[in-house]
XYZ file of C-alpha atoms in Angstrom:
462
model
C -0.070 -0.063 -0.225
C 1.458 3.010 -0.830
C 0.955 5.205 2.136
C 3.035 2.883 4.614
C 1.973 4.842 7.983
C 2.908 8.310 9.479
C 4.652 9.394 12.882
C 4.033 12.590 14.510
C 6.797 14.466 16.502
C 7.494 17.807 18.289
C 10.697 19.590 16.920
C 12.062 21.373 20.470
C 15.789 22.078 19.695
C 16.757 21.248 22.815
C 16.289 17.665 22.271
C 19.621 17.387 20.516
C 22.662 16.953 22.692
C 24.918 19.329 20.158
C 21.988 22.004 21.556
C 20.947 20.636 24.783
C 24.708 20.386 26.564
C 22.690 18.141 29.014
C 19.360 19.322 29.230
C 18.210 16.982 26.982
C 18.097 14.492 29.055
C 14.954 16.740 30.924
C 12.870 15.509 27.829
C 14.519 11.685 27.552
C 11.293 10.378 27.009
C 10.654 12.507 24.071
C 14.369 11.477 22.886
C 13.740 7.683 22.914
C 10.506 7.907 21.863
C 11.804 10.002 18.706
C 14.521 7.235 18.000
C 11.478 4.375 18.584
C 9.740 6.235 15.438
C 12.626 6.411 13.505
C 13.540 2.935 13.627
C 9.747 2.200 12.637
C 10.296 4.465 9.433
C 13.062 2.634 8.932
C 11.598 -0.716 9.000
C 8.991 0.502 6.750
C 11.380 1.238 4.276
C 9.798 4.367 2.358
C 11.333 5.862 -0.906
C 9.789 9.108 0.213
C 8.878 11.244 2.959
C 6.129 13.886 3.094
C 7.310 16.236 5.864
C 4.750 18.988 7.039
C 6.177 22.020 9.632
C 4.973 25.171 11.125
C 8.338 27.006 10.586
C 8.410 26.212 6.923
C 7.015 29.166 4.930
C 3.581 30.016 6.103
C 1.217 32.123 3.935
C -2.763 32.798 5.401
C -3.924 32.258 1.933
C -1.727 29.657 0.332
C 0.071 26.243 1.149
C 3.861 26.627 -0.034
C 5.465 23.457 -1.340
C 9.361 23.822 -1.031
C 10.834 24.611 -4.623
C 13.989 23.349 -6.197
C 15.918 19.877 -6.198
C 16.653 19.878 -2.757
C 17.971 22.356 0.257
C 20.236 22.220 3.021
C 20.188 23.512 6.561
C 21.929 23.873 9.751
C 21.013 24.489 13.674
C 23.340 27.489 13.603
C 20.616 29.563 14.998
C 20.527 27.290 18.003
C 24.157 27.202 18.710
C 25.209 23.918 16.956
C 26.426 25.178 13.234
C 28.327 21.336 12.978
C 24.798 20.132 13.029
C 23.751 20.028 9.060
C 21.149 18.374 7.326
C 20.887 18.224 3.208
C 17.750 16.828 1.468
C 16.671 15.905 -2.177
C 13.170 16.810 -2.877
C 11.045 14.454 -4.822
C 9.979 16.951 -7.821
C 7.138 14.613 -9.496
C 5.807 13.833 -6.361
C 5.586 17.416 -5.587
C 4.047 18.642 -8.939
C 1.665 16.048 -8.851
C 0.469 17.173 -5.052
C 0.280 20.774 -6.554
C -1.921 19.588 -9.809
C -4.042 17.502 -7.644
C -4.539 20.384 -4.958
C -5.367 22.715 -7.484
C -7.937 20.254 -9.036
C -9.513 20.368 -5.639
C -10.014 24.060 -5.426
C -6.920 24.363 -3.413
C -4.243 27.474 -3.170
C -1.062 25.314 -3.215
C 2.407 25.796 -5.212
C 5.730 26.796 -4.956
C 5.459 30.608 -5.185
C 6.837 33.119 -2.635
C 10.040 31.324 -1.240
C 11.571 33.728 0.987
C 14.594 31.312 2.378
C 15.231 28.024 1.012
C 16.916 27.112 4.202
C 15.536 23.830 6.216
C 14.102 25.181 9.488
C 14.457 23.101 12.642
C 10.716 21.734 12.194
C 12.164 19.706 9.306
C 15.531 19.010 10.472
C 15.156 17.563 14.163
C 12.718 14.624 12.993
C 15.531 14.431 10.069
C 18.199 13.924 12.751
C 16.565 11.418 14.306
C 15.206 9.341 11.094
C 19.146 9.794 9.333
C 20.224 8.283 12.439
C 17.930 5.376 11.706
C 19.187 4.989 8.172
C 16.409 6.820 6.608
C 18.004 9.157 4.027
C 15.376 8.931 1.349
C 13.993 12.135 -1.034
C 11.324 14.510 0.823
C 8.247 16.353 0.011
C 8.303 19.646 2.160
C 5.208 21.447 3.140
C 4.305 24.354 5.039
C 0.898 25.425 6.765
C -1.501 27.927 6.185
C -4.248 29.825 7.199
C -7.015 27.490 5.692
C -9.902 25.877 7.563
C -9.132 22.193 8.970
C -11.055 20.536 6.596
C -8.629 22.374 3.776
C -5.941 21.110 5.550
C -7.142 17.718 5.396
C -8.370 18.034 1.890
C -4.484 18.555 1.245
C -3.415 15.451 2.759
C -6.091 13.880 0.478
C -4.295 15.079 -2.380
C -0.728 13.716 -0.935
C -2.154 10.155 -0.807
C -3.482 10.573 -3.898
C -0.266 11.836 -5.310
C 1.359 8.855 -3.831
C -0.415 6.112 -5.080
C -0.786 7.573 -8.306
C 3.005 7.525 -8.679
C 3.496 4.204 -7.071
C 5.736 5.428 -4.178
C 6.249 3.714 -1.000
C 5.528 6.958 1.151
C 5.582 7.899 5.275
C 3.953 11.019 6.503
C 6.062 13.077 9.003
C 3.766 15.559 10.886
C 6.209 18.214 12.835
C 4.372 20.092 15.599
C 4.876 20.983 19.320
C 1.588 20.775 21.328
C 0.569 23.673 23.350
C 2.866 26.374 24.675
C 0.831 27.519 27.753
C 1.575 24.590 30.347
C 3.422 26.186 32.926
C 3.736 29.752 34.679
C 7.291 29.385 34.701
C 7.782 28.213 31.166
C 8.928 30.466 28.270
C 5.176 31.562 27.330
C 3.161 31.063 30.468
C 0.108 29.536 31.744
C -2.947 29.507 30.157
C -6.228 26.836 31.325
C -6.848 26.198 27.980
C -3.300 24.632 27.453
C -3.817 21.282 29.441
C -7.336 21.132 28.216
C -5.787 21.023 24.835
C -3.123 18.582 25.520
C -5.363 16.004 26.913
C -7.763 16.407 23.662
C -4.985 15.736 21.071
C -3.133 13.147 23.336
C -6.276 11.008 23.621
C -6.581 11.847 19.779
C -2.972 10.208 19.455
C -3.612 7.031 21.667
C -6.901 6.243 19.905
C -6.270 7.396 16.406
C -9.307 9.594 16.478
C -8.667 11.921 13.561
C -11.842 13.625 13.661
C -10.516 15.316 16.963
C -7.759 16.868 15.120
C -10.178 18.279 12.416
C -12.951 19.448 15.115
C -11.217 20.923 18.395
C -12.925 24.348 19.152
C -10.584 27.092 17.215
C -10.596 29.519 20.530
C -9.370 26.578 22.704
C -6.703 25.656 20.009
C -5.738 29.678 19.617
C -5.770 30.247 23.674
C -3.577 27.128 24.229
C -0.851 28.846 21.794
C -0.889 25.236 19.773
C 1.913 24.783 16.976
C 1.227 21.495 15.056
C -2.200 20.919 15.078
C -2.589 22.027 11.188
C 0.497 19.598 10.615
C -1.757 16.753 12.135
C -4.740 17.636 10.088
C -2.556 17.474 6.600
C -1.535 13.650 7.847
C -5.037 12.709 8.838
C -6.098 13.348 5.376
C -3.239 11.543 3.812
C -4.439 8.541 5.738
C -8.050 9.040 4.838
C -9.779 5.577 4.298
C -6.710 3.862 6.226
C -7.057 1.353 9.168
C -4.154 2.619 11.118
C -2.406 0.962 14.362
C -1.803 4.047 17.039
C 0.770 4.260 19.239
C 1.199 7.221 21.579
C 5.113 7.003 22.500
C 5.476 9.560 24.657
C 3.905 13.099 25.728
C 6.206 15.284 28.101
C 5.560 19.335 29.032
C 8.819 19.423 30.902
C 9.738 23.076 29.608
C 5.945 24.345 29.461
C 5.659 23.129 26.115
C 3.843 19.602 25.234
C 5.692 17.161 23.227
C 3.901 14.073 21.934
C 5.484 11.221 19.582
C 3.027 9.058 17.941
C 3.092 6.380 15.320
C 0.200 5.400 13.213
C 0.814 2.332 10.970
C -1.253 1.358 8.035
C -3.012 -1.928 8.315
C -5.282 -1.813 5.563
C -8.136 -0.131 4.304
C -11.393 1.371 6.238
C -13.798 3.753 4.847
C -15.339 4.359 8.278
C -12.057 6.357 8.786
C -13.084 8.908 6.135
C -13.795 12.087 8.195
C -14.319 15.383 5.804
C -18.334 14.816 5.793
C -18.582 14.385 9.437
C -15.858 17.775 10.030
C -17.970 20.139 7.619
C -21.311 18.781 9.681
C -19.454 19.526 13.118
C -18.266 22.815 12.007
C -21.951 23.903 10.385
C -23.648 23.012 13.751
C -21.010 25.068 15.735
C -21.408 28.293 13.213
C -25.215 27.906 13.336
C -25.109 27.677 16.888
C -23.290 30.840 17.596
C -25.167 32.441 14.884
C -28.377 31.865 16.768
C -27.021 33.563 19.796
C -25.662 36.859 18.261
C -27.512 39.953 19.400
C -28.654 42.526 17.034
C -25.033 44.295 17.169
C -23.661 41.569 15.609
C -26.346 40.730 13.105
C -26.130 44.144 12.081
C -22.210 43.444 11.246
C -22.793 40.072 9.409
C -25.485 41.432 7.451
C -23.765 44.456 6.401
C -21.183 42.339 5.195
C -22.362 39.860 4.064
C -24.725 42.129 1.901
C -21.818 43.914 0.531
C -19.676 40.873 -0.551
C -22.752 38.788 -2.090
C -24.247 41.690 -3.625
C -21.541 44.369 -4.280
C -23.141 47.199 -2.736
C -24.209 48.200 0.994
C -27.228 47.878 2.670
C -29.862 50.103 0.915
C -31.392 50.607 3.899
C -31.060 49.522 7.739
C -33.281 46.550 9.229
C -36.383 46.987 10.696
C -36.774 46.671 14.457
C -33.137 47.321 15.692
C -33.050 48.504 19.369
C -33.049 52.201 19.936
C -29.556 52.031 21.316
C -28.468 51.506 17.588
C -30.472 54.228 15.907
C -30.668 56.974 18.409
C -27.372 57.563 19.418
C -23.690 58.024 18.207
C -20.600 56.500 19.243
C -16.940 54.923 17.824
C -17.248 50.854 17.310
C -14.782 48.582 16.494
C -15.806 45.302 14.312
C -13.788 42.273 14.386
C -14.070 39.015 12.203
C -12.332 35.804 13.282
C -12.045 32.444 11.076
C -11.037 28.987 12.614
C -10.084 31.172 16.125
C -7.786 33.530 14.407
C -8.293 37.237 13.581
C -9.311 37.823 10.152
C -9.918 41.507 10.116
C -10.558 44.321 12.621
C -11.429 48.205 11.639
C -12.988 50.785 14.012
C -13.403 54.069 14.942
C -12.476 56.055 17.642
C -15.059 58.628 17.364
C -18.553 58.474 15.737
C -18.658 59.371 11.871
C -21.836 58.429 11.355
C -25.337 59.654 12.041
C -25.756 56.855 14.332
C -24.228 53.404 15.757
C -26.141 51.004 13.452
C -24.501 52.934 10.149
C -21.184 53.114 12.231
C -21.316 49.397 12.731
C -22.402 49.046 9.366
C -19.762 50.859 7.914
C -17.026 49.342 9.807
C -18.175 45.693 9.344
C -17.581 46.317 5.518
C -14.201 47.960 5.920
C -13.300 45.142 8.631
C -13.985 42.590 5.883
C -12.577 44.293 2.706
C -9.854 47.055 3.941
C -7.722 45.761 6.868
C -4.095 45.935 5.169
C -2.990 43.093 7.220
C -5.698 40.399 5.152
C -6.796 39.676 1.552
C -10.349 40.840 1.138
C -12.869 38.301 2.614
C -14.438 35.977 -0.477
C -17.874 35.112 -0.393
C -16.964 31.370 0.289
C -15.440 32.726 3.885
C -18.792 34.379 5.180
C -20.209 31.380 6.265
C -16.939 30.679 8.467
C -16.745 33.981 10.090
C -17.229 34.736 13.828
C -17.946 38.396 14.393
C -17.855 40.687 17.661
C -18.433 44.394 18.165
C -17.058 47.096 20.470
C -18.746 50.143 21.190
C -16.616 52.685 22.787
C -17.194 54.612 25.648
C -16.006 58.319 25.622
C -11.990 58.593 25.783
C -10.607 59.985 28.941
C -7.155 61.440 29.596
C -5.136 59.485 32.112
C -1.803 61.078 33.372
C 0.053 57.691 34.461
C 0.112 54.140 33.305
C -1.293 53.250 36.966
C -4.798 54.352 35.817
C -4.995 51.874 33.162
C -6.003 48.201 33.368
C -5.562 45.975 30.134
C -8.789 44.026 30.879
C -10.846 47.070 31.529
C -9.821 49.598 29.636
C -8.733 49.981 25.780
C -5.986 52.602 25.599
C -5.319 55.438 23.307
C -1.639 56.476 22.486
C -1.331 59.885 21.001
C 1.534 62.176 19.977
C 1.386 65.098 17.394
C -1.382 63.378 15.004
C -0.189 60.330 15.403
C -2.574 57.941 16.993
C -2.466 54.356 18.226
C -5.714 52.424 19.747
C -5.731 49.043 21.661
C -9.032 47.310 22.402
C -9.308 46.292 26.281
C -9.017 42.446 26.999
C -7.474 40.884 24.165
C -6.118 37.332 24.302
C -2.030 37.607 24.968
C -2.042 41.314 26.193
C -1.990 40.753 30.335
C 0.040 44.046 31.158
C -0.413 47.731 30.744
C 3.200 48.388 29.422
C 2.552 45.579 26.200
C -0.612 47.311 26.112
C 0.707 50.758 25.616
C 3.381 49.308 23.542
C 1.030 47.562 20.925
C -1.085 50.638 20.513
C 2.263 52.735 20.357
C 3.426 50.899 17.610
C 0.173 50.614 15.942
C 0.534 54.426 15.823
C 3.963 54.752 14.635
C 5.168 56.270 17.653
C 8.592 55.845 18.890
C 9.247 55.016 22.723
C 11.177 58.185 23.300
C 8.572 60.652 22.313
C 6.362 62.233 24.530
C 3.065 60.544 24.034
C 0.109 61.249 26.008
C -2.584 58.672 27.189
C -6.223 58.270 27.022
C -8.259 55.490 28.251
C -11.504 54.177 27.704
C -14.433 51.339 28.378
C -16.154 49.346 26.126
C -19.262 47.058 25.613
C -18.492 44.013 23.666
C -21.014 42.171 21.678
C -20.829 38.578 20.328
């Protein structure tokens, strides 16, 4: 059978003795598991490895496959330049994957490479595989900002390409788990971190790949996970195949989750096709959220959907809006999220329209089509979007950062005509100084500029 199996691996540089210099012994279970996984791959004797890494080139709207005939890299960035790895790319297989992905409506290819060097997410599993005697060509793939289902579909294209060319292939899904497992870890602690670890390691142990596809995106974002999308592509590559799952190890010694698992293909199993089930669960989740939207959010959604589908704004406001929307004016921000990640956010500090309803309608369109950080929202994305609306209170000057609270107040940093704003209660913004620094940078204000501060409260609608 062309797909022989898959391994799921972490990529902490400290795992290598040349980098860890003794600290690798603190995660010895992970090292032993990596060796066992590599030995299993050697027993399978593949002709090609399909290797996905979160640290390979990543675009929000494109799957990048590394171009050329091969590449090299070293661990110099981690103090071990003597660790060098060189690979040959399986060019015909890469091109076949790209053609099949394009035929499936996925944006994929070799464009936009900024640095051809191998990243550590690729080199660390290869280090163990080489030590076990595995030295075949690879196809190196990055992740994207697309949905879980699109990552799964890309994996299905991988499997079809492997079968079409008759390759004996093993999938290597490189990715760490949560980065928020310990308060004294490099990224701190979040309650969602252990919850994510529990869910994803249970999926590794049981082989229930549907769990990889349907974990709550908000949970994943707050857990600061690294490798889930890599695992989703792997799941697609094993679509319709029976597997024997083995979770070899799981550690969180340094506050980051490291899991090692092996999935040996044992035959075919049509009950292990997860695309339709994933679609249904996502539809139900989004429908449940939409049913709870209040009039502020429903207006934002209607405004953007009308603009994109009919190519013009609302001709009139809908009837029956609350008086707070039609009888008062205020600044407002509209935020869009997709798969738990920001997809656009535009707002106004002070009112620019006759009433709040018009302010929200205008800013919803801008959030979806004019946020310079993102491409305009496409019609096909509209059903996947989640909205929030923040209505701003009147800003008031503050004479000291001590009067700020990033959970309660938003902040405006001003210097001359420059101004930067940050909303309150944002994920990852935990200190006053973080809040000021982000707002300052958004406004193009230098740290040494004599800026002034204002604070404001918001009413958040979901």
